[in-house]
């Protein structure tokens, strides 16, 4: 499996991580090396095997549909880089 | 040394507190002072002496009123991955450098309910991703142990819970919380010569623990004896409706089980042949052999078992964990908490914030995870890895039809030097080769110090148990502890006592 700079650029874009060209050259061989190791899984016969997403065997349960928390905007906003009038502030999205 | 409050076990300290030999305040003051003397280890990101002293005073009042909890007055280090209300919680990442949780994690809430005192927030690998505690932007943690042949070379404490393990080994905390995703409790426990247990997945709530790989992350504890681990785990564990993967089942009284005098006699201990890897250091192979002899001498039956998919555990983990990591860490976007780097538009702000906020190892794992989950690769990598994960779990299920617990080394080496294994990420990943399989299967695992290598560094043995059978894991670990008589101290501790 060869991982080239363009693949790394695309993945970085999907992951929303700014990646200057010189970093592409650093990450490409590292990711290729790791992918080379995980390629070994191709050797395992998994015909008819169900994927295991979680080792938890109990069914997910529903909580009672009642209000147990909330009405605490100040706490929710307390770590925000920028707020205004009880809202999170982000750069302008709509022109 | 005996009189030094920082060298007591938790069981001894609880005894001393009950007998009024000393107060929780004295015990806490001693540990705060010990922590000041050991600043060079960098085991804490944030020290909280004011909180600790206040909690200790409240503990003394509770005890005077006859209302002491099970671990009342015991000073602990809390891995900085557990959210603590009002105390900065960073996950050792620049992206959360200023995050002050407005809520308390369930595990720490349980510990405080039972009387624990918090000395500070322990350093770790960034977002718990690493095996050496060298990925923290708050600096490396140093292992209190040094090689006899090279006492000037600083060694890693292991990771990711390196600060927790170093603090307990250096006698600056009586115990600590950790989290284990692929070995992050067991490997640092082994490197630092202390005990550490990761319980069954679902035993301790993940609520308020900053997520790395949700299907693998499991809180657990460190201490200097198996009994102490049982005491702390008892307080941490329990059903929590706020974590959908938390198990709604009763928590056994592990400390009572240990003191019941029930031996390992008649237990079947499995030795997995696939763990005998080429190039295993002779000291580790010999210690493993010694461990089997100790258990045999105590009346256990040793059985050879096979875990045929062991070699695929590492590649499976390095798909599943990064995939979940990339999904979990998508939340750090510079909007609701943590670092924000302004950009020309929203996407630019996200990209700059994340590039600046995440270190190299975290970035690598997000990239791997994004890649294996991306369109066209999802089935080839992610679904395939989930299938192999089931085969790995089936291996354990089959093995546990023949044995009650499994004995193996914890790590393939003793603590290594800071900077070693850095040139190739895969070399670093190999540190977890013996711990990852149990993580993928969600099984309880414990490391207990069992001896020193030729260079005077501690080595651990690992006990893996059936799901929900921490009791047998603890019992076997305690037998190894008894037989090994591990009394060696890190140089910095024994020198101080001399």
Coordinates of C-alpha atoms in Angstrom, one line a residue:
Chain A
X1 CA 0.0 0.0 0.0
X2 CA 1.5 3.3 -1.0
X3 CA 0.3 6.4 0.6
X4 CA 1.3 9.5 -1.4
X5 CA 1.2 13.1 -0.6
X6 CA -2.1 13.6 -2.4
X7 CA -3.8 10.9 -0.3
X8 CA -2.4 12.5 2.9
X9 CA -3.6 15.9 1.8
X10 CA -7.1 14.5 1.1
X11 CA -7.3 12.8 4.5
X12 CA -6.0 15.9 6.3
X13 CA -8.7 17.8 4.6
X14 CA -11.4 15.3 5.7
X15 CA -10.1 15.4 9.2
X16 CA -10.0 19.3 9.1
X17 CA -6.4 19.5 10.1
X18 CA -4.3 22.1 8.2
X19 CA -1.4 20.3 6.6
X20 CA 1.4 22.4 5.0
X21 CA 3.3 20.6 2.2
X22 CA 6.4 20.0 4.3
X23 CA 4.2 18.1 6.8
X24 CA 2.8 15.9 4.1
X25 CA 6.2 14.5 3.5
X26 CA 6.6 13.7 7.2
X27 CA 3.2 12.0 7.6
X28 CA 3.1 10.1 4.3
X29 CA 5.8 7.5 5.0
X30 CA 4.6 7.1 8.7
X31 CA 1.1 6.4 7.6
X32 CA 2.3 4.1 4.9
X33 CA 4.4 2.2 7.5
X34 CA 1.4 1.8 9.8
X35 CA -0.9 0.8 7.0
X36 CA 1.7 -1.7 6.0
X37 CA 1.3 -3.4 9.4
X38 CA -2.5 -3.4 9.4
X39 CA -2.5 -4.9 5.9
X40 CA -1.6 -8.2 7.6
X41 CA -5.3 -8.6 8.4
X42 CA -5.9 -9.5 4.8
X43 CA -4.4 -12.9 5.7
X44 CA -7.1 -13.8 8.1
X45 CA -10.1 -15.7 6.8
X46 CA -13.2 -13.9 8.1
X47 CA -15.8 -15.5 5.9
X48 CA -19.1 -15.6 7.8
X49 CA -17.7 -13.7 10.8
X50 CA -20.0 -11.0 12.2
X51 CA -18.2 -7.7 12.9
X52 CA -17.7 -7.0 16.6
X53 CA -18.4 -3.3 17.3
X54 CA -18.7 -3.6 21.1
X55 CA -18.0 -6.3 23.7
X56 CA -21.0 -5.1 25.7
X57 CA -23.7 -7.8 25.5
X58 CA -26.6 -6.0 27.1
X59 CA -29.1 -4.2 25.0
X60 CA -29.1 -0.5 25.0
X61 CA -31.8 0.6 27.4
X62 CA -34.0 3.7 27.1
X63 CA -33.9 6.3 29.9
X64 CA -37.1 7.6 31.3
X65 CA -38.3 10.5 29.1
X66 CA -38.0 13.1 31.9
X67 CA -36.0 16.2 32.3
X68 CA -33.1 15.5 34.7
X69 CA -30.7 18.3 33.8
X70 CA -30.3 21.5 31.9
X71 CA -31.3 25.1 32.1
X72 CA -27.7 25.9 32.8
X73 CA -26.5 27.9 29.9
X74 CA -23.8 29.6 31.9
X75 CA -22.0 26.3 32.6
X76 CA -22.4 25.2 29.0
X77 CA -20.9 28.4 27.7
X78 CA -18.2 28.7 30.4
X79 CA -15.4 27.2 28.3
X80 CA -16.3 28.8 25.0
X81 CA -13.6 30.8 23.3
X82 CA -16.3 33.4 22.3
X83 CA -19.9 33.9 23.3
X84 CA -22.5 36.5 22.8
X85 CA -26.0 36.8 24.4
X86 CA -26.0 33.2 25.5
X87 CA -24.7 31.8 22.2
X88 CA -21.5 30.4 20.8
X89 CA -19.9 32.7 18.3
X90 CA -18.4 31.3 15.1
X91 CA -16.9 33.1 12.0
X92 CA -19.5 34.3 9.5
X93 CA -20.9 31.3 7.6
X94 CA -23.5 32.9 5.3
X95 CA -22.4 35.7 3.0
Chain B
X1 CA 11.4 4.6 56.3
X2 CA 8.7 2.7 58.1
X3 CA 7.7 5.8 59.8
X4 CA 7.4 7.8 56.6
X5 CA 3.7 8.2 56.0
X6 CA 4.3 8.4 52.2
X7 CA 5.6 4.8 52.2
X8 CA 2.5 3.2 53.8
X9 CA 0.1 1.1 51.7
X10 CA -3.4 2.3 51.5
X11 CA -4.5 -0.6 53.8
X12 CA -1.9 0.4 56.4
X13 CA -2.9 4.1 56.1
X14 CA -6.6 3.3 56.6
X15 CA -5.6 1.3 59.7
X16 CA -3.5 4.1 61.0
X17 CA -6.2 6.7 60.4
X18 CA -8.8 4.5 62.2
X19 CA -6.5 4.1 65.1
X20 CA -5.8 7.8 65.2
X21 CA -2.1 7.3 64.8
X22 CA -2.2 10.2 62.4
X23 CA -4.7 12.4 60.7
X24 CA -5.8 12.7 57.1
X25 CA -4.3 16.2 57.1
X26 CA -0.9 14.9 58.2
X27 CA -1.1 12.1 55.6
X28 CA -2.0 14.6 52.9
X29 CA 0.7 17.2 54.0
X30 CA 3.3 14.5 53.9
X31 CA 2.3 13.6 50.3
X32 CA 2.2 17.2 49.2
X33 CA 5.7 17.7 50.6
X34 CA 6.9 14.5 48.9
X35 CA 5.4 15.8 45.6
X36 CA 7.3 19.1 46.0
X37 CA 10.6 17.1 46.4
X38 CA 9.8 15.1 43.3
X39 CA 8.9 17.9 40.9
X40 CA 11.6 16.7 38.5
X41 CA 9.5 13.7 37.6
X42 CA 6.8 16.0 36.1
X43 CA 4.2 13.5 37.1
X44 CA 1.5 16.2 37.5
X45 CA 0.1 18.6 35.0
X46 CA -1.8 20.4 37.8
X47 CA -1.2 20.1 41.5
X48 CA -4.1 20.8 43.8
X49 CA -2.7 21.2 47.3
X50 CA -5.5 23.5 48.4
X51 CA -8.2 21.1 47.4
X52 CA -6.3 18.2 48.9
X53 CA -5.9 20.0 52.3
X54 CA -9.5 21.0 52.4
X55 CA -10.7 17.5 51.5
X56 CA -8.3 16.1 54.2
X57 CA -9.8 18.4 56.8
X58 CA -13.3 17.4 55.9
X59 CA -12.1 13.8 56.0
X60 CA -10.8 14.2 59.6
X61 CA -14.2 15.7 60.6
X62 CA -16.1 12.8 59.1
X63 CA -13.9 10.4 60.8
X64 CA -14.3 12.2 64.2
X65 CA -18.0 12.0 63.6
X66 CA -17.9 8.3 63.0
X67 CA -18.8 8.8 59.3
X68 CA -15.6 7.8 57.6
X69 CA -16.0 6.3 54.1
X70 CA -14.1 3.2 52.8
X71 CA -11.1 5.2 51.6
X72 CA -11.5 8.3 53.7
X73 CA -8.4 10.5 53.8
X74 CA -6.4 8.6 51.2
X75 CA -4.4 11.0 48.9
X76 CA -4.5 10.0 45.2
X77 CA -3.3 11.3 41.9
X78 CA -6.1 11.6 39.2
X79 CA -5.1 11.0 35.6
X80 CA -5.8 14.3 33.8
X81 CA -8.3 12.5 31.5
X82 CA -10.9 12.4 34.2
X83 CA -13.0 15.6 34.3
X84 CA -12.9 17.2 37.7
X85 CA -15.4 19.9 38.4
X86 CA -13.8 23.3 38.7
X87 CA -10.2 21.9 38.2
X88 CA -8.6 22.2 34.8
X89 CA -8.6 19.0 32.8
X90 CA -6.4 18.9 29.8
X91 CA -6.1 15.3 28.5
X92 CA -2.5 16.5 28.1
X93 CA -3.4 18.3 24.9
X94 CA -2.9 21.9 23.9
X95 CA -6.4 21.8 22.4
X96 CA -7.8 21.5 26.0
X97 CA -5.1 23.5 27.7
X98 CA -7.7 25.8 29.4
X99 CA -10.7 23.5 29.8
X100 CA -12.3 23.6 33.3
X101 CA -15.1 21.0 33.4
X102 CA -18.4 22.2 34.9
X103 CA -19.1 18.6 35.9
X104 CA -17.4 15.7 37.7
X105 CA -16.6 12.3 36.1
X106 CA -18.5 9.4 37.7
X107 CA -15.2 7.6 38.8
X108 CA -13.9 10.6 40.6
X109 CA -17.3 11.4 42.1
X110 CA -17.3 7.8 43.4
X111 CA -13.9 8.2 44.9
X112 CA -14.7 11.5 46.6
X113 CA -18.0 10.0 47.8
X114 CA -15.8 7.4 49.6
X115 CA -13.5 10.0 51.1
X116 CA -10.6 10.2 48.6
X117 CA -8.3 13.2 48.6
X118 CA -7.1 14.6 45.3
X119 CA -3.4 15.6 45.2
X120 CA -3.5 16.7 41.5
X121 CA -4.1 15.8 37.9
X122 CA -1.5 13.4 36.6
X123 CA 0.4 13.8 33.4
X124 CA -0.2 11.4 30.5
X125 CA 0.3 10.9 26.8
X126 CA -1.8 13.3 24.8
X127 CA -5.4 12.0 24.8
X128 CA -4.0 8.8 26.3
X129 CA -2.3 7.9 23.0
X130 CA 1.1 6.6 23.6
X131 CA 3.2 4.1 25.5
X132 CA 6.0 6.3 26.9
X133 CA 4.4 9.5 28.2
X134 CA 6.5 11.4 25.7
X135 CA 3.6 12.9 23.7
X136 CA 2.4 15.3 26.4
X137 CA 2.8 19.0 25.6
X138 CA 3.3 19.5 29.3
X139 CA 6.6 17.6 29.1
X140 CA 7.8 14.1 29.5
X141 CA 7.2 12.2 32.8
X142 CA 10.3 10.5 34.2
X143 CA 10.4 7.1 35.6
X144 CA 11.7 7.1 39.2
X145 CA 13.7 4.0 38.4
X146 CA 17.1 4.1 36.7
X147 CA 19.3 1.5 35.1
X148 CA 22.1 0.3 37.3
X149 CA 24.5 0.5 34.4
X150 CA 23.4 4.0 33.4
X151 CA 21.9 5.9 36.3
X152 CA 22.1 9.1 34.4
X153 CA 19.9 8.1 31.5
X154 CA 16.3 9.1 32.2
X155 CA 13.7 6.4 31.4
X156 CA 10.1 6.6 30.4
X157 CA 7.4 5.6 32.9
X158 CA 5.4 3.9 30.2
X159 CA 2.1 5.2 29.0
X160 CA -0.4 6.5 28.6
X161 CA -1.0 6.7 32.4
X162 CA 2.7 7.6 33.0
X163 CA 2.2 10.4 35.5
X164 CA -0.1 8.2 37.6
X165 CA 2.3 5.3 37.7
X166 CA 5.4 7.4 38.4
X167 CA 3.6 9.3 41.2
X168 CA 2.6 6.0 42.9
X169 CA 6.1 4.4 42.4
X170 CA 7.8 7.6 43.7
X171 CA 5.7 7.5 46.9
X172 CA 4.2 10.9 46.2
X173 CA 0.6 9.5 45.9
X174 CA -0.8 6.4 47.6
X175 CA -2.7 5.3 44.5
X176 CA -4.0 6.8 41.3
X177 CA -6.6 6.5 38.7
X178 CA -5.7 5.5 35.1
X179 CA -7.4 4.5 31.9
X180 CA -6.5 1.6 29.7
X181 CA -7.4 1.4 26.1
X182 CA -4.6 -1.0 24.8
X183 CA -2.4 -1.3 27.9
X184 CA -2.2 2.2 29.4
X185 CA -2.5 1.0 33.0
X186 CA -0.8 -2.4 32.8
X187 CA 2.3 -1.3 30.9
X188 CA 3.2 1.8 33.0
X189 CA 2.5 -0.3 36.1
X190 CA 5.1 -2.8 34.9
X191 CA 7.6 -0.1 34.0
X192 CA 7.3 1.6 37.4
X193 CA 7.3 -1.5 39.6
X194 CA 3.8 -1.1 40.9
X195 CA 0.4 -2.9 40.5
X196 CA -2.3 -1.8 38.2
X197 CA -5.7 -3.2 37.1
X198 CA -7.9 -2.6 34.2
X199 CA -11.3 -4.2 35.1
X200 CA -13.7 -5.7 32.6
X201 CA -15.0 -3.2 30.0
X202 CA -18.2 -1.7 31.5
X203 CA -17.1 -2.2 35.2
X204 CA -16.2 1.5 35.7
X205 CA -18.1 4.3 34.1
X206 CA -16.6 6.2 31.3
X207 CA -18.8 9.2 31.9
X208 CA -16.6 12.3 32.3
X209 CA -13.5 10.4 31.0
X210 CA -12.3 12.3 27.9
X211 CA -12.8 9.7 25.2
X212 CA -10.1 8.2 23.0
X213 CA -11.5 4.9 21.7
X214 CA -14.9 4.3 23.3
X215 CA -15.3 0.6 22.7
X216 CA -11.9 0.0 24.4
X217 CA -11.4 2.8 27.0
X218 CA -11.8 1.5 30.6
X219 CA -10.9 3.3 33.8
X220 CA -8.9 1.5 36.5
X221 CA -6.4 2.0 39.2
X222 CA -2.7 1.9 40.3
X223 CA -1.4 1.2 43.8
X224 CA 1.6 -0.4 45.5
X225 CA -0.2 -3.6 46.5
X226 CA -2.8 -5.9 45.0
X227 CA -5.0 -5.3 48.1
X228 CA -4.7 -1.6 47.6
X229 CA -5.8 -2.0 44.0
X230 CA -8.8 -3.9 45.2
X231 CA -9.7 -1.2 47.7
X232 CA -9.5 1.6 45.1
X233 CA -11.3 -0.4 42.3
X234 CA -14.1 -1.1 44.8
X235 CA -14.7 2.6 45.1
X236 CA -14.4 3.4 41.4
X237 CA -16.7 0.6 40.0
X238 CA -20.4 0.4 39.7
X239 CA -23.3 0.9 37.4
X240 CA -23.8 4.3 36.0
X241 CA -26.9 5.1 33.9
X242 CA -25.0 8.0 32.3
X243 CA -22.7 5.5 30.5
X244 CA -24.7 3.3 28.1
X245 CA -21.9 0.7 28.2
X246 CA -21.8 0.6 32.0
X247 CA -22.8 -2.8 33.4
X248 CA -25.8 -3.0 35.6
X249 CA -24.4 -5.7 37.9
X250 CA -23.4 -5.8 41.5
X251 CA -19.8 -5.0 42.5
X252 CA -18.3 -7.8 44.6
X253 CA -16.4 -7.0 47.7
X254 CA -12.9 -7.7 46.3
X255 CA -11.0 -6.7 49.4
X256 CA -13.0 -9.2 51.5
X257 CA -12.5 -11.8 48.8
X258 CA -8.7 -11.3 49.1
X259 CA -8.6 -11.5 52.8
X260 CA -10.9 -14.6 52.9
X261 CA -7.7 -16.7 52.6
X262 CA -8.9 -18.5 49.6
X263 CA -5.8 -19.7 47.7
X264 CA -5.1 -20.3 44.1
X265 CA -5.2 -24.0 44.8
X266 CA -7.1 -25.9 42.1
X267 CA -7.2 -22.9 39.8
X268 CA -6.2 -23.6 36.2
X269 CA -3.7 -21.1 34.8
X270 CA -3.4 -20.9 31.1
X271 CA -0.1 -20.2 29.4
X272 CA -0.7 -18.9 25.8
X273 CA 1.9 -20.3 23.5
X274 CA 1.5 -17.4 21.0
X275 CA 2.9 -15.0 23.6
X276 CA 6.3 -16.7 23.4
X277 CA 7.6 -14.4 20.8
X278 CA 10.9 -14.4 19.0
X279 CA 13.4 -12.1 20.5
X280 CA 11.7 -11.9 23.9
X281 CA 14.4 -10.8 26.4
X282 CA 15.7 -13.7 28.5
X283 CA 14.9 -11.9 31.7
X284 CA 11.2 -11.7 30.8
X285 CA 11.0 -15.3 29.6
X286 CA 12.7 -16.4 32.8
X287 CA 10.3 -14.3 35.0
X288 CA 7.3 -15.7 33.2
X289 CA 8.6 -19.2 33.9
X290 CA 9.1 -18.3 37.5
X291 CA 5.6 -17.0 37.7
X292 CA 4.2 -20.4 36.5
X293 CA 6.4 -22.2 39.1
X294 CA 5.1 -19.9 41.9
X295 CA 1.5 -20.6 41.0
X296 CA 2.1 -24.3 40.6
X297 CA 3.8 -24.4 44.0
X298 CA 0.7 -22.7 45.4
X299 CA -1.5 -25.5 44.1
X300 CA -2.6 -24.1 40.8
X301 CA -2.6 -26.3 37.7
X302 CA -0.7 -25.0 34.7
X303 CA -2.3 -25.6 31.3
X304 CA -1.0 -24.8 27.8
X305 CA -3.6 -22.8 25.9
X306 CA -3.7 -21.3 22.4
X307 CA -4.9 -17.9 21.3
X308 CA -4.4 -18.3 17.6
X309 CA -5.2 -14.8 16.4
X310 CA -2.7 -13.1 18.8
X311 CA -0.5 -11.8 16.0
X312 CA -3.4 -10.0 14.5
X313 CA -4.4 -8.1 17.7
X314 CA -2.0 -5.2 17.1
X315 CA -3.1 -4.6 13.5
X316 CA -6.7 -4.9 14.6
X317 CA -6.2 -2.4 17.4
X318 CA -4.4 0.1 15.0
X319 CA -7.5 0.2 12.9
X320 CA -10.2 0.1 15.6
X321 CA -8.6 2.6 18.0
X322 CA -7.7 5.3 15.5
X323 CA -11.1 5.0 13.8
X324 CA -12.8 5.6 17.1
X325 CA -10.3 8.3 17.9
X326 CA -10.9 10.2 14.7
X327 CA -14.6 10.1 15.4
X328 CA -14.3 11.1 19.1
X329 CA -11.8 13.9 18.5
X330 CA -13.9 15.5 15.8
X331 CA -15.6 17.5 18.6
X332 CA -12.5 19.7 19.1
X333 CA -13.4 22.4 16.7
X334 CA -12.5 25.6 18.6
X335 CA -16.2 26.5 19.1
X336 CA -17.4 25.2 22.4
X337 CA -14.3 24.8 24.5
X338 CA -10.5 24.7 24.3
X339 CA -8.1 26.3 21.9
X340 CA -9.3 28.5 19.0
X341 CA -7.1 29.8 16.3
X342 CA -8.9 32.4 14.2
X343 CA -9.2 31.8 10.4
X344 CA -10.6 33.5 7.4
X345 CA -13.8 31.3 7.6
X346 CA -15.3 28.5 9.6
X347 CA -13.4 25.7 7.9
X348 CA -10.1 27.6 8.1
X349 CA -10.7 28.1 11.8
X350 CA -11.3 24.4 12.3
X351 CA -8.2 23.4 10.4
X352 CA -5.9 25.9 12.0
X353 CA -7.2 25.1 15.5
X354 CA -6.8 21.4 15.1
X355 CA -3.4 21.7 13.4
X356 CA -2.2 23.8 16.3
X357 CA -4.0 21.9 19.1
X358 CA -3.1 18.3 18.3
X359 CA 0.4 16.9 18.6
X360 CA 2.1 14.5 16.1
X361 CA 0.9 11.2 17.5
X362 CA -2.7 12.3 17.9
X363 CA -2.6 13.8 14.4
X364 CA -1.2 10.5 13.0
X365 CA -4.0 8.5 14.7
X366 CA -6.8 10.9 13.5
X367 CA -5.3 10.6 10.0
X368 CA -5.2 6.8 10.1
X369 CA -8.7 6.7 11.5
X370 CA -10.1 9.1 8.9
X371 CA -8.4 7.0 6.2
X372 CA -9.8 3.6 7.3
X373 CA -13.3 5.1 7.7
X374 CA -13.2 7.0 4.4
X375 CA -15.4 6.0 1.5
X376 CA -14.0 3.0 -0.4
X377 CA -11.9 1.8 2.5
X378 CA -14.4 1.3 5.3
X379 CA -15.2 -2.4 4.6
X380 CA -11.6 -3.3 3.6
X381 CA -10.2 -2.0 6.9
X382 CA -12.7 -1.1 9.5
X383 CA -15.3 -3.9 9.0
X384 CA -12.4 -6.4 8.4
X385 CA -10.8 -5.3 11.7
X386 CA -14.1 -5.7 13.6
X387 CA -14.4 -9.2 12.2
X388 CA -10.9 -10.1 13.4
X389 CA -11.8 -8.5 16.7
X390 CA -14.5 -11.1 17.1
X391 CA -12.1 -13.9 16.3
X392 CA -9.7 -12.6 18.9
X393 CA -12.5 -12.6 21.5
X394 CA -13.6 -16.1 20.4
X395 CA -10.0 -17.2 21.1
X396 CA -10.3 -16.1 24.7
X397 CA -13.8 -17.6 25.1
X398 CA -12.4 -21.0 23.9
X399 CA -9.3 -20.7 26.1
X400 CA -11.4 -19.9 29.2
X401 CA -13.1 -23.3 28.7
X402 CA -9.8 -24.8 29.7
X403 CA -8.5 -22.3 32.3
X404 CA -9.6 -19.8 35.0
X405 CA -7.0 -17.1 34.3
X406 CA -4.1 -16.5 31.9
X407 CA -0.5 -15.6 32.9
X408 CA 1.7 -13.7 30.5
X409 CA 4.3 -11.0 30.6
X410 CA 2.9 -7.4 30.7
X411 CA 5.3 -5.8 28.3
X412 CA 8.0 -7.1 25.9
X413 CA 10.7 -5.0 27.6
X414 CA 11.6 -3.1 30.8
X415 CA 11.4 0.8 30.8
X416 CA 13.3 2.3 27.9
X417 CA 15.2 5.6 27.6
X418 CA 13.4 8.8 26.7
X419 CA 13.8 9.2 23.0
X420 CA 14.2 5.5 22.3
X421 CA 11.6 3.9 20.0
X422 CA 10.7 7.3 18.7
X423 CA 12.0 6.9 15.2
X424 CA 9.3 4.5 14.1
X425 CA 5.7 4.7 15.4
X426 CA 5.2 0.9 14.9
X427 CA 8.2 0.2 17.3
X428 CA 6.4 2.2 20.0
X429 CA 3.1 0.4 19.3
X430 CA 4.8 -3.0 19.8
X431 CA 5.1 -2.1 23.5
X432 CA 1.4 -3.1 23.9
X433 CA 1.6 -6.4 22.1
X434 CA 0.8 -8.4 25.3
X435 CA -1.9 -6.0 26.6
X436 CA -3.9 -5.2 23.5
X437 CA -5.5 -8.6 23.0
X438 CA -7.4 -8.5 26.4
X439 CA -8.4 -4.9 25.6
X440 CA -10.0 -6.0 22.3
X441 CA -11.8 -8.7 24.2
X442 CA -12.9 -6.4 27.0
X443 CA -11.4 -8.6 29.6
X444 CA -9.9 -7.7 33.0
X445 CA -6.1 -7.5 33.2
X446 CA -3.7 -6.7 35.9
X447 CA 0.1 -6.2 36.1
X448 CA 1.9 -7.0 39.2
X449 CA 5.7 -6.4 39.8
X450 CA 7.4 -9.7 39.9
X451 CA 11.1 -9.1 39.7
X452 CA 14.0 -7.0 38.4
X453 CA 15.9 -7.4 35.2
X454 CA 19.7 -7.7 35.0
X455 CA 19.9 -3.9 35.0
X456 CA 17.8 -3.4 38.1
X457 CA 14.6 -2.4 36.4
X458 CA 11.2 -3.8 37.4
X459 CA 9.3 -6.3 35.3
X460 CA 5.7 -7.1 35.6
X461 CA 3.6 -10.2 35.1
X462 CA 0.1 -9.9 33.6
X463 CA -3.0 -11.8 34.7
X464 CA -5.9 -11.9 32.3
X465 CA -9.3 -13.1 33.6
X466 CA -12.7 -14.0 32.4
X467 CA -15.2 -11.1 31.9
X468 CA -16.5 -9.9 35.3
X469 CA -14.0 -12.2 37.2
X470 CA -11.7 -9.5 38.6
X471 CA -11.8 -11.6 41.8
X472 CA -9.7 -14.4 40.3
X473 CA -7.4 -11.9 38.6
X474 CA -6.8 -10.2 42.0
X475 CA -6.3 -13.6 43.8
X476 CA -3.7 -14.8 41.3
X477 CA -2.0 -11.4 41.3
X478 CA -1.8 -11.6 45.1
X479 CA -0.2 -15.0 45.0
X480 CA 2.4 -13.7 42.6
X481 CA 2.9 -10.7 44.9
X482 CA 3.4 -13.0 47.8
X483 CA 5.8 -15.3 46.1
X484 CA 7.8 -12.6 44.3
X485 CA 8.4 -10.6 47.6
X486 CA 9.0 -7.5 45.4
X487 CA 10.5 -5.0 47.9
X488 CA 12.9 -3.2 45.6
X489 CA 12.6 0.6 45.6
X490 CA 13.4 3.1 42.9
X491 CA 16.8 4.8 43.6
X492 CA 15.2 8.2 44.4
X493 CA 13.0 6.6 47.1
X494 CA 15.7 4.5 48.7
X495 CA 18.3 7.3 48.6
X496 CA 15.9 9.6 50.4
X497 CA 15.4 7.0 53.1
X498 CA 19.1 6.4 53.6

